[in-house]
Short mmCIF file of C-alpha atoms in Angstrom, two decimals:
data_model
loop_
_atom_site.label_atom_id
_atom_site.label_comp_id
_atom_site.label_asym_id
_atom_site.label_seq_id
_atom_site.Cartn_x
_atom_site.Cartn_y
_atom_site.Cartn_z
CA UNK A 13 17.91 135.12 93.50
CA UNK A 14 19.70 138.56 94.95
CA UNK A 15 22.11 138.79 91.87
CA UNK A 16 19.01 138.08 89.28
CA UNK A 17 16.96 140.99 90.81
CA UNK A 18 19.79 143.52 91.59
CA UNK A 19 21.54 146.14 89.14
CA UNK A 20 24.02 146.67 91.86
CA UNK A 21 25.14 146.22 95.45
CA UNK A 22 25.46 148.68 98.01
CA UNK A 23 26.64 147.51 101.58
CA UNK A 24 25.80 149.69 104.86
CA UNK A 25 27.11 148.95 108.10
CA UNK A 26 25.11 146.09 109.63
CA UNK A 27 25.44 142.80 111.20
CA UNK A 28 26.56 139.25 110.47
CA UNK A 29 23.69 138.54 107.80
CA UNK A 30 24.84 141.66 106.03
CA UNK A 31 28.36 140.51 106.30
CA UNK A 32 27.54 137.09 104.96
CA UNK A 33 25.73 138.23 101.93
CA UNK A 34 28.25 141.01 100.85
CA UNK A 35 30.97 138.11 101.23
CA UNK A 36 28.51 135.99 98.85
CA UNK A 37 28.25 138.51 96.36
CA UNK A 38 32.18 139.32 96.53
CA UNK A 39 32.87 135.47 96.17
CA UNK A 40 30.54 135.32 93.05
CA UNK A 41 32.46 138.56 91.60
CA UNK A 42 35.64 136.41 92.12
CA UNK A 43 34.40 133.28 90.24
CA UNK A 44 32.92 135.42 87.49
CA UNK A 45 29.17 134.58 88.48
CA UNK A 46 28.42 138.01 88.46
CA UNK A 47 29.75 141.06 86.89
CA UNK A 48 27.77 143.83 88.79
CA UNK A 49 29.02 146.70 91.03
CA UNK A 50 29.58 145.93 94.63
CA UNK A 51 30.33 148.87 97.08
CA UNK A 52 30.95 149.24 100.99
CA UNK A 53 29.89 152.16 102.41
CA UNK A 54 32.60 152.53 104.95
CA UNK A 55 30.90 154.91 107.27
CA UNK A 56 32.68 156.00 110.56
CA UNK A 57 35.22 153.29 109.57
CA UNK A 58 32.97 150.42 109.77
CA UNK A 59 34.68 148.36 107.24
CA UNK A 60 38.04 149.17 108.22
CA UNK A 61 38.93 145.94 110.01
CA UNK A 62 37.38 144.23 107.14
CA UNK A 63 39.94 145.73 104.91
CA UNK A 64 42.70 144.67 107.15
CA UNK A 65 41.16 141.29 107.17
CA UNK A 66 41.40 141.13 103.37
CA UNK A 67 45.01 142.59 103.39
CA UNK A 68 46.11 139.72 105.35
CA UNK A 69 44.28 137.18 103.10
CA UNK A 70 46.26 138.85 100.42
CA UNK A 71 49.64 139.03 102.00
CA UNK A 72 49.50 135.12 103.38
CA UNK A 73 48.32 134.26 99.96
CA UNK A 74 44.58 133.00 100.55
CA UNK A 75 43.56 135.64 97.86
CA UNK A 76 44.64 137.39 94.99
CA UNK A 77 45.64 140.92 94.97
CA UNK A 78 42.96 141.49 92.27
CA UNK A 79 40.43 140.99 94.94
CA UNK A 80 40.70 144.39 95.71
CA UNK A 81 39.32 145.11 92.11
CA UNK A 82 36.22 143.45 92.76
CA UNK A 83 34.69 145.92 94.62
CA UNK A 84 34.61 149.84 95.96
CA UNK A 85 34.88 150.97 99.49
CA UNK A 86 33.64 154.32 99.57
CA UNK A 87 32.97 156.84 102.75
CA UNK A 88 29.38 157.96 102.05
CA UNK A 89 26.36 157.19 99.85
CA UNK A 90 27.12 159.85 97.27
CA UNK A 91 30.39 158.53 96.64
CA UNK A 92 29.05 154.95 96.52
CA UNK A 93 26.25 156.13 93.68
CA UNK A 94 29.03 157.76 91.75
CA UNK A 95 31.09 154.36 91.93
CA UNK A 96 28.05 152.48 90.55
CA UNK A 97 27.12 154.98 87.84
CA UNK A 98 30.97 155.37 86.54
CA UNK A 99 31.21 151.35 86.89
CA UNK A 100 32.58 149.33 84.10
CA UNK A 101 32.86 145.55 83.48
#
């Protein structure tokens, strides 16, 4: 339902539920079940370790390099909105 009701996804720093929903959308994007923009706001480096985990997944061949093309990572809300407004499928 979340995909049906949304035009885009902005992920703010949060807890396990936030991460679970963000990864679910990322998975949907990877499976081509959604083409809506997904952007993480990496406020104060909150998602730096997630980026490192994704690097390891790619390095160890558990994910393809194009995973990085499925989402944006921005430092602040303004840049996140710019990412969404400039997003092309």
